[in-house]
Tab-separated table of C-alpha atoms and ligand atoms in Angstrom:
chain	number	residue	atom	x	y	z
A	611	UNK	CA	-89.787	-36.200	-43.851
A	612	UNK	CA	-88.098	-34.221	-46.680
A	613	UNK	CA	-85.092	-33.650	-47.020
A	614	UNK	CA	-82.097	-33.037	-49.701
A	615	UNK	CA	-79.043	-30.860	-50.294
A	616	UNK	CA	-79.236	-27.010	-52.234
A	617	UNK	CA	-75.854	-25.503	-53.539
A	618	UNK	CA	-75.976	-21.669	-53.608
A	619	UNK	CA	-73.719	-20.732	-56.723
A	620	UNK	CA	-72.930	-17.616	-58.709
A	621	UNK	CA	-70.419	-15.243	-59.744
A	622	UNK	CA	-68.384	-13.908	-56.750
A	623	UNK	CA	-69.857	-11.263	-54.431
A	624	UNK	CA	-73.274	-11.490	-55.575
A	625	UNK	CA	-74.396	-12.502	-51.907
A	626	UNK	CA	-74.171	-16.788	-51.840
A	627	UNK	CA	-72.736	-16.516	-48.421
A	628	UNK	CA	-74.825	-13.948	-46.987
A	629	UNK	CA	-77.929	-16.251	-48.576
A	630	UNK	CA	-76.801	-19.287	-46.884
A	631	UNK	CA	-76.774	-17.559	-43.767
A	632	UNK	CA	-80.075	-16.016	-43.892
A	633	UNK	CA	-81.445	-19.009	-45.170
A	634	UNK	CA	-79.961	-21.794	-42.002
A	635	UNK	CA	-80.746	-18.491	-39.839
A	636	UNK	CA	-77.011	-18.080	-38.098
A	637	UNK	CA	-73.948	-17.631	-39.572
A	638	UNK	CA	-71.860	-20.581	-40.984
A	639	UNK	CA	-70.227	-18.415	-43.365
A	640	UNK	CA	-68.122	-15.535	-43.684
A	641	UNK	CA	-68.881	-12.939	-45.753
A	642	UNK	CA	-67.631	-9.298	-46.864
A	643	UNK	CA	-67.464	-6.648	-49.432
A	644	UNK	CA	-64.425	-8.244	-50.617
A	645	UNK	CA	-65.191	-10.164	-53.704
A	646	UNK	CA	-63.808	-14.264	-53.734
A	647	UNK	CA	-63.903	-14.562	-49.694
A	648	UNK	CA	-65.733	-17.967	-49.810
A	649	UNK	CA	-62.806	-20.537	-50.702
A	650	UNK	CA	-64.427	-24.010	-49.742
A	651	UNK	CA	-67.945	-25.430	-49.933
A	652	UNK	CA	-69.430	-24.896	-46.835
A	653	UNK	CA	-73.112	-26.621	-45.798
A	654	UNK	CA	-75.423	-24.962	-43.667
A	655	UNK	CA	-78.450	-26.602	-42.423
A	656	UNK	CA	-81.998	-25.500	-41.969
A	657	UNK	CA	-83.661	-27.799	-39.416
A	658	UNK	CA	-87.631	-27.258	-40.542
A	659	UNK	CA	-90.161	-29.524	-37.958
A	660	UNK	CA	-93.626	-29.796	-39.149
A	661	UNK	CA	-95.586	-26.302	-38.259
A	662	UNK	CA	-99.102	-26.611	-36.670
A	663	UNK	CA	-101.147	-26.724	-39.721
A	664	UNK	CA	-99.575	-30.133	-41.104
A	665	UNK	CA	-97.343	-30.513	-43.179
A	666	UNK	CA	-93.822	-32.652	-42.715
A	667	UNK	CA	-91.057	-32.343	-40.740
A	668	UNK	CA	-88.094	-30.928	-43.522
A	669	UNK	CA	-84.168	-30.466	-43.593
A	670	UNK	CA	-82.259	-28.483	-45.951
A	671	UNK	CA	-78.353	-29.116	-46.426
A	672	UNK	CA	-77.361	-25.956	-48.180
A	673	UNK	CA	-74.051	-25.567	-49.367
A	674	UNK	CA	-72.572	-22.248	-49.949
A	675	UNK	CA	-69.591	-22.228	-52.458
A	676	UNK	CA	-66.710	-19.608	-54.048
A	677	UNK	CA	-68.030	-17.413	-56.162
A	678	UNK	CA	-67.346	-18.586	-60.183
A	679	UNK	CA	-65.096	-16.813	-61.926
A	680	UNK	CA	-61.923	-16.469	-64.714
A	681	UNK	CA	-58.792	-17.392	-62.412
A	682	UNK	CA	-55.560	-15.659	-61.880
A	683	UNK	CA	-53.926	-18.325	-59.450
A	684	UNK	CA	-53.961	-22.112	-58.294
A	685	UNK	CA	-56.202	-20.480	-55.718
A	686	UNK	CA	-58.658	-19.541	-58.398
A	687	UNK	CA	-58.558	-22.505	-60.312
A	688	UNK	CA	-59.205	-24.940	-57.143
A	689	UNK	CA	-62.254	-22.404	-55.692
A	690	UNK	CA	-63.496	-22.477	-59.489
A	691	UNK	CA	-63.453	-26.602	-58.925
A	692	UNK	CA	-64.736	-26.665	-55.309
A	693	UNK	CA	-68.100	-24.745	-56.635
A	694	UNK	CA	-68.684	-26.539	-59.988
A	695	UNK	CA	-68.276	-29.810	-57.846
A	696	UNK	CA	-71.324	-28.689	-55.977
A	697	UNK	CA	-73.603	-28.520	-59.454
A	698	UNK	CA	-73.524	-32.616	-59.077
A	699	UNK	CA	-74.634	-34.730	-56.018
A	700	UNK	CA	-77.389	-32.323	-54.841
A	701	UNK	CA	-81.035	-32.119	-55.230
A	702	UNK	CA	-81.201	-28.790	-56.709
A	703	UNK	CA	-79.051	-25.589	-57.353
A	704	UNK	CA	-79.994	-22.292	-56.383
A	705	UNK	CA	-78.166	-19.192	-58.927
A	706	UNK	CA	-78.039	-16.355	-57.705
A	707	UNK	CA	-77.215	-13.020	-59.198
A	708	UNK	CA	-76.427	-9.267	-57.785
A	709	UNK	CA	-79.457	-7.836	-59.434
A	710	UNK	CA	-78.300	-4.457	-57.760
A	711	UNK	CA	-74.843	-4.801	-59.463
A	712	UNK	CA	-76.564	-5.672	-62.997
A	713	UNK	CA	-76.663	-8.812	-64.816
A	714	UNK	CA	-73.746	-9.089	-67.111
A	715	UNK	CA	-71.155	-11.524	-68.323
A	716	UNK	CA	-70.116	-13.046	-65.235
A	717	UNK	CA	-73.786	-14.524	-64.811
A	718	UNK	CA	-74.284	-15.524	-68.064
A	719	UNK	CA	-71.292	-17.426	-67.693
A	720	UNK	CA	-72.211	-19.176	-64.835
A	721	UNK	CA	-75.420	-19.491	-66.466
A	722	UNK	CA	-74.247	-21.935	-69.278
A	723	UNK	CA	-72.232	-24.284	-66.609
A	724	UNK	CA	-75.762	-24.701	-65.406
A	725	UNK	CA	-77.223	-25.547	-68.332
A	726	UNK	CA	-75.974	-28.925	-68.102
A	727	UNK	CA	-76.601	-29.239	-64.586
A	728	UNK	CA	-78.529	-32.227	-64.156
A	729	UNK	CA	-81.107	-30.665	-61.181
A	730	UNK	CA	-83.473	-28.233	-61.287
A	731	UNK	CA	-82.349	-24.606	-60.777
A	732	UNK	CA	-83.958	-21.944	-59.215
A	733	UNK	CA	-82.634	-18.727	-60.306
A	734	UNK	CA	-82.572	-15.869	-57.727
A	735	UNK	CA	-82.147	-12.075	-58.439
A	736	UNK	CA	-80.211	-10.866	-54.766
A	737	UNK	CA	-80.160	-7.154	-53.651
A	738	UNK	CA	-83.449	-5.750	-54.646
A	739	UNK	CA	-83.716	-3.950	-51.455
A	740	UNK	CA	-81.064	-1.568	-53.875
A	741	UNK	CA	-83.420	-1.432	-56.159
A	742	UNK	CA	-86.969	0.289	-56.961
A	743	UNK	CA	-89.978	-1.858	-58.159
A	744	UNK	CA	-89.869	-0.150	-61.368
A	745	UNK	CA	-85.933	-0.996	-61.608
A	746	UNK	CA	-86.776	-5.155	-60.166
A	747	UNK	CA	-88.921	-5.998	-63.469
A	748	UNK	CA	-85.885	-5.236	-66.161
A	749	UNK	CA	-83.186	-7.173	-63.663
A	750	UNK	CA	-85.871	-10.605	-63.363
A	751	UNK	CA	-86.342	-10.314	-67.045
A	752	UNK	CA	-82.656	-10.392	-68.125
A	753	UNK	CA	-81.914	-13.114	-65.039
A	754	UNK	CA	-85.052	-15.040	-66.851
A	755	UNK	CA	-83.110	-14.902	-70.316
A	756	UNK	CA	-80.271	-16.380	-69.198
A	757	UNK	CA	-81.462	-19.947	-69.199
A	758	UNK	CA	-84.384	-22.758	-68.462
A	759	UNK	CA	-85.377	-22.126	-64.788
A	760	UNK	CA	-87.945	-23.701	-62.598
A	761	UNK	CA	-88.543	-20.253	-61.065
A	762	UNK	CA	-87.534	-16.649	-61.705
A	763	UNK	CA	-87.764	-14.731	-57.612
A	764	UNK	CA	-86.308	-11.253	-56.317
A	765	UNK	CA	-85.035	-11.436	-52.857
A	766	UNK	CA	-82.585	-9.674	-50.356
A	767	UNK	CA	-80.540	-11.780	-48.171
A	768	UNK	CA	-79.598	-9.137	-46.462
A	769	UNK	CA	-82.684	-7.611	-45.768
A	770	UNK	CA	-84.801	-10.958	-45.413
A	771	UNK	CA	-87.315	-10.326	-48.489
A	772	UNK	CA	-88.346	-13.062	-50.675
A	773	UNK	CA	-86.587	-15.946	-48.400
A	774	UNK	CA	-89.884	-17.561	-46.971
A	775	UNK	CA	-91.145	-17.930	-50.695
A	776	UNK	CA	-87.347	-18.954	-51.700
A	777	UNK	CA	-87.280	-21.351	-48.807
A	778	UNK	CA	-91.027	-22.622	-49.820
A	779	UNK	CA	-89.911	-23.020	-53.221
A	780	UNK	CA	-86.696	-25.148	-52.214
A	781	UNK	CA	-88.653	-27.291	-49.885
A	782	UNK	CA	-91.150	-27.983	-52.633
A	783	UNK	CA	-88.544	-30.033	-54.614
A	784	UNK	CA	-86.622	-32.259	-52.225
A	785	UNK	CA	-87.356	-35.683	-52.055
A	786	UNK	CA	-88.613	-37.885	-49.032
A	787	UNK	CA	-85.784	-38.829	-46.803
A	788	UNK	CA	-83.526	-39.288	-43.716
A	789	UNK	CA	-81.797	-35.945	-41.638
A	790	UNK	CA	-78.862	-35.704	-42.622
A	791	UNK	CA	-77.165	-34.243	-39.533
A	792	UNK	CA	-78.279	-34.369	-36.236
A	793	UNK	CA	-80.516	-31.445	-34.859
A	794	UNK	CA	-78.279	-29.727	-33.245
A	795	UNK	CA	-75.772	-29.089	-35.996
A	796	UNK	CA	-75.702	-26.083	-38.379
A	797	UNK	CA	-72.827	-26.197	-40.348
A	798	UNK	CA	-70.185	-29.208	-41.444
A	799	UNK	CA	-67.245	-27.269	-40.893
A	800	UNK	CA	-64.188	-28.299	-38.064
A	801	UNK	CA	-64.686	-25.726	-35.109
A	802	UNK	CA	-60.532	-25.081	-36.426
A	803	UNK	CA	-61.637	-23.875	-39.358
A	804	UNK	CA	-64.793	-21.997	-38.304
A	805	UNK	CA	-62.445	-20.197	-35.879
A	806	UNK	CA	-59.792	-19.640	-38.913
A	807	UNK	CA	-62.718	-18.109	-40.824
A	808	UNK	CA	-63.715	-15.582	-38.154
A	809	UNK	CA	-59.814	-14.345	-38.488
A	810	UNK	CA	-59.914	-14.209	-41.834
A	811	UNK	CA	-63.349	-11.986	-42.514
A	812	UNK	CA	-61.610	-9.902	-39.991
A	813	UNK	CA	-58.548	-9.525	-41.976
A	814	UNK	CA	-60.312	-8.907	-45.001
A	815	UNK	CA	-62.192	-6.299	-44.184
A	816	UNK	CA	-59.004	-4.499	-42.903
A	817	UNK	CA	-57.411	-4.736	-46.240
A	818	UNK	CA	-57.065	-3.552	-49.952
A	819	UNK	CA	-56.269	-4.596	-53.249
A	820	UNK	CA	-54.701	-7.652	-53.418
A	821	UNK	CA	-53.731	-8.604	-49.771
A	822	UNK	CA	-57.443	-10.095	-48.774
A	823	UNK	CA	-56.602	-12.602	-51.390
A	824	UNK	CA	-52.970	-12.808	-49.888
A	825	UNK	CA	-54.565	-14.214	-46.277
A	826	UNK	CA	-54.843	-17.671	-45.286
A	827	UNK	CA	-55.516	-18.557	-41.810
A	828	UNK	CA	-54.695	-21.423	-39.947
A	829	UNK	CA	-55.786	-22.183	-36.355
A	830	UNK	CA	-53.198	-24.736	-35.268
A	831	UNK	CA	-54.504	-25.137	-31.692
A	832	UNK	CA	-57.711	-24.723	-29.214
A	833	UNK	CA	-57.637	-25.652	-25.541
A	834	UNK	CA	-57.637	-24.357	-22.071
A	835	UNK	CA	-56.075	-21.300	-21.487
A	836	UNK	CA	-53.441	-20.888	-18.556
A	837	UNK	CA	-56.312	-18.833	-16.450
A	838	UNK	CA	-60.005	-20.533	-15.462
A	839	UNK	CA	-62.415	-20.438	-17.966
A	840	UNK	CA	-60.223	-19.038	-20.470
A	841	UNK	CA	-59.924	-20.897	-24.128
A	842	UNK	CA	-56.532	-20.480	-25.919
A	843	UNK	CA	-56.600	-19.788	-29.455
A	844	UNK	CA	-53.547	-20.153	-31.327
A	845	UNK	CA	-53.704	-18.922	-34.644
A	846	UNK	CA	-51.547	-18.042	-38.070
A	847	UNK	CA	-52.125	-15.890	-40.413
A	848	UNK	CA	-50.102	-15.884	-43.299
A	849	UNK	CA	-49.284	-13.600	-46.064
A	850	UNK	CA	-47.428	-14.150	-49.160
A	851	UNK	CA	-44.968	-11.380	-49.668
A	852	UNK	CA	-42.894	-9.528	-47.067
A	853	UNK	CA	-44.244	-6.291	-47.887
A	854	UNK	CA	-47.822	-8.048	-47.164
A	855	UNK	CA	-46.411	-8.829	-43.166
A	856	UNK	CA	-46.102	-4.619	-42.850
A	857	UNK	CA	-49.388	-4.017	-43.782
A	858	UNK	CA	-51.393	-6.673	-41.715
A	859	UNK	CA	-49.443	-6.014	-38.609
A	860	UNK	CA	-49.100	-1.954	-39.279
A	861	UNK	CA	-47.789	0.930	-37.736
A	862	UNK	CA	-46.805	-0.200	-34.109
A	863	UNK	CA	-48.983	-3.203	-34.402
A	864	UNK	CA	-52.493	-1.584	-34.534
A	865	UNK	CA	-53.870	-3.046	-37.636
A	866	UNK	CA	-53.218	-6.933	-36.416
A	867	UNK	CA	-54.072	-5.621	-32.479
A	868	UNK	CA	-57.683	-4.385	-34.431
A	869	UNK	CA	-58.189	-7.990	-36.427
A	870	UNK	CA	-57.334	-9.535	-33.438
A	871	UNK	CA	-59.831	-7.719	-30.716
A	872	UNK	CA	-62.706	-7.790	-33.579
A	873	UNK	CA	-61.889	-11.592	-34.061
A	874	UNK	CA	-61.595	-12.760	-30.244
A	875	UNK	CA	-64.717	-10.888	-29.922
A	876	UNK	CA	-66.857	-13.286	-31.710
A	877	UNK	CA	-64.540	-16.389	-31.094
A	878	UNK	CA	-65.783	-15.664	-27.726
A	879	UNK	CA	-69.088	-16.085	-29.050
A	880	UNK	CA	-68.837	-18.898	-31.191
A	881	UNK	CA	-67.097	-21.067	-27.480
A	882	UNK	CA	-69.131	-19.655	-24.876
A	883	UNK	CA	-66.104	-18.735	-22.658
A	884	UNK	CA	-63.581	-15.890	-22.802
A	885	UNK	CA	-60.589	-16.218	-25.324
A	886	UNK	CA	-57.191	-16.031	-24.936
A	887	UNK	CA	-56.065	-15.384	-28.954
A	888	UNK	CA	-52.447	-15.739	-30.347
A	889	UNK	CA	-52.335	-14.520	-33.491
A	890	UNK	CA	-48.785	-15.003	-35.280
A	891	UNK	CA	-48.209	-13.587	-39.010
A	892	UNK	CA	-46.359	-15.720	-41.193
A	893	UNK	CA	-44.662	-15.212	-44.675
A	894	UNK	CA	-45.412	-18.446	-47.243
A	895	UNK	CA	-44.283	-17.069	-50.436
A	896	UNK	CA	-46.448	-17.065	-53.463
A	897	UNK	CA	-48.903	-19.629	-51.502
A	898	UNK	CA	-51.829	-19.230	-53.908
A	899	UNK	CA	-49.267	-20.547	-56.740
A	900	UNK	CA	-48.084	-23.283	-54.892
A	901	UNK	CA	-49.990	-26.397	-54.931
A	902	UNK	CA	-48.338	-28.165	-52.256
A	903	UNK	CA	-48.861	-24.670	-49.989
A	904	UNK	CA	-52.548	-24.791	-50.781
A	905	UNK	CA	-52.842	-28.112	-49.956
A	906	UNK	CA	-50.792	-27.319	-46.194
A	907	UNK	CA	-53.411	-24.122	-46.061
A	908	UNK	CA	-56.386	-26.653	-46.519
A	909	UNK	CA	-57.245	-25.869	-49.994
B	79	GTP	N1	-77.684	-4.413	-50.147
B	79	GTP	C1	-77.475	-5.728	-50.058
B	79	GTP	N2	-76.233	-6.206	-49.878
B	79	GTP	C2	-76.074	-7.535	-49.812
B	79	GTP	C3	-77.158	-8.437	-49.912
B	79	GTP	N3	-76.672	-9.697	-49.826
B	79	GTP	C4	-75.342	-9.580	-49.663
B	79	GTP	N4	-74.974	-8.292	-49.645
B	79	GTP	C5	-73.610	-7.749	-49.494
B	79	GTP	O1	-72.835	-8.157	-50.599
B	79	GTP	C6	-71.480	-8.392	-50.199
B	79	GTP	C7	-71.057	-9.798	-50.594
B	79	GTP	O2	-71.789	-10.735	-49.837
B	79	GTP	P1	-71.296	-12.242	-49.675
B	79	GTP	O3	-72.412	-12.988	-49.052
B	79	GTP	O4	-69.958	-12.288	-49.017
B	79	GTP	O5	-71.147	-12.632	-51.218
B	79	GTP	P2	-70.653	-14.032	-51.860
B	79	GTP	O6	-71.452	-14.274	-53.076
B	79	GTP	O7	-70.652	-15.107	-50.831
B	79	GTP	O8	-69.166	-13.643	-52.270
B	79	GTP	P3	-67.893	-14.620	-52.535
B	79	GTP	O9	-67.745	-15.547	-51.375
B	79	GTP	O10	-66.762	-13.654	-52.622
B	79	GTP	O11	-68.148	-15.310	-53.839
B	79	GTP	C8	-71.437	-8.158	-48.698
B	79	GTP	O12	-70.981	-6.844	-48.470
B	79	GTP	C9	-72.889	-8.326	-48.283
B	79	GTP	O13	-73.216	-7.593	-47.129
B	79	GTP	C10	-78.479	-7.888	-50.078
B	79	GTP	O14	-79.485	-8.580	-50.165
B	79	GTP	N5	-78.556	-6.529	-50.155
B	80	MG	MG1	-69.143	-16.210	-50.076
């Protein structure tokens, strides 16, 4: 069989997450509008058997990271570390720009950290579905310019184009050898922490400006509920600044009573049974300065 490992990278919000998800075919990451919502490296697997006209039975261990870019906190600085850790110890990289957005500085930075990647690179232009044909040949052009790739493709993660050619592409390049995880595993992450993540995109998506980057969630505890068939959930979320605690919990408590519905929603999901979800908020001052805060916050 085939197998190997493919880090998505890029500048943030150009899609990585949304890729990675397409690409396993079920979520293992969170993603949003929000740019910098990815904070560790996540893998996602793509269990491929052998299809009826041959070929080998394949795995793909793709690893979605934080988007690069110039940091503003010990946050920044450690998500800028997690993803350029992911250029080494893999079997190829996958860049991928917003081609929608426009190529610009951001890419061509990331661009030259991959020029001394030692695997091949595939370089992807996301978003076309935003785009007209006319409008797709400037944007793979300038993506081509930006340095020595094995391939040049347009596709929409969000709309599905271009991923069976992507995915043909990948598959192309990896190496005989073992599965990595077992078959029935998609992603690496601790169910805690896929929980925490589900809180989090929820959060997110409620906020502005600076407080998405202000939330860190922590599930401290999952386990039977105090009714049948009910899973307890207990969960943190905590903010750096007091004013930050007003605006998550908000006016009589409707803001965190909306994060918390949309979240227990698809915790449900995610553990098959209904969810019983207590959802505290917590200040930690300055967190994303603190090292030894990060480090509590599991980054
Ligand atoms: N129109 C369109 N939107 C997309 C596409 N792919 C992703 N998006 C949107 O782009 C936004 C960012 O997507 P993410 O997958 O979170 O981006 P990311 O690169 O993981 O971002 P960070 O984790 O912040 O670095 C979301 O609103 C997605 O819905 C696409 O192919 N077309
Ligand atoms: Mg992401």
């Amino acid at each position: 069989m085939r197998s190997g490992f493919a880090s998505v990278v890029g500048r943030p919000n150009v899609g990585k997450s949304t890729l990675v998800n397409a690409l396993v075919g079920q979520k293992v990451a969170i993603t949003t509008p929000v740019p910098g919502t990815t904070r560790h490296a996540i893998r996602g697997v793509l269990h491929r058997p052998a299809d009826e006209e041959g070929g080998e039975d394949a795995q793909v261990v793709f690893v979605d990271t934080p988007g690069l870019h110039k940091p503003q906190s010990v946050l920044g600085t450690r998500m800028n570390e997690v993803a350029r850790e992911q250029l080494g110890g893999v079997d190829l990289v996958i860049f991928l720009v917003d081609a929608a957005a426009g190529i610009g500085r951001g890419d061509a930075y990331v661009a030259g950290l991959l020029a001394d990647a030692p695997v091949p690179v595939l370089a992807a232009a996301n978003k076309v579905d935003r785009l007209s044909r006319a409008a797709q040949l400037p944007a793979l052009a300038a993506l081509d310019a930006l340095g020595d790739f094995e391939e040049v493709v347009p596709i929409s993660a969000a709309a599905g184009e271009g991923l069976d050619t992507l995915t043909e592409l990948i598959l192309a390049r990896l190496p005989e050898g073992p599965p990595y995880f077992p078959p029935e595993m998609a992603s690496d992450q601790p169910l805690e922490r896929v929980l925490a993540e589900i809180i989090r995109e929820k959060a997110i998506v409620r906020m502005r400006e600076e407080v998405p980057h202000s939330v860190a969630v922590v599930v401290e505890e999952v386990g039977p509920g105090e009714s049948e068939g009910v899973t307890a959930v207990h969960a943190v979320l905590y903010v750096e600044r007091q004013s930050q605690r007003g605006i998550v919990i908000g006016h009589q408590g409707r803001v965190l009573g909306d994060i918390g519905r949309a979240a227990r929603e698809e915790l449900e999901l995610v553990l098959g049974s209904r969810v019983w979800l207590d959802l505290r908020v917590k200040l930690m001052k300055e967190w994303q300065r603190d090292p030894k805060a990060l480090q509590r916050l599991g980054y």
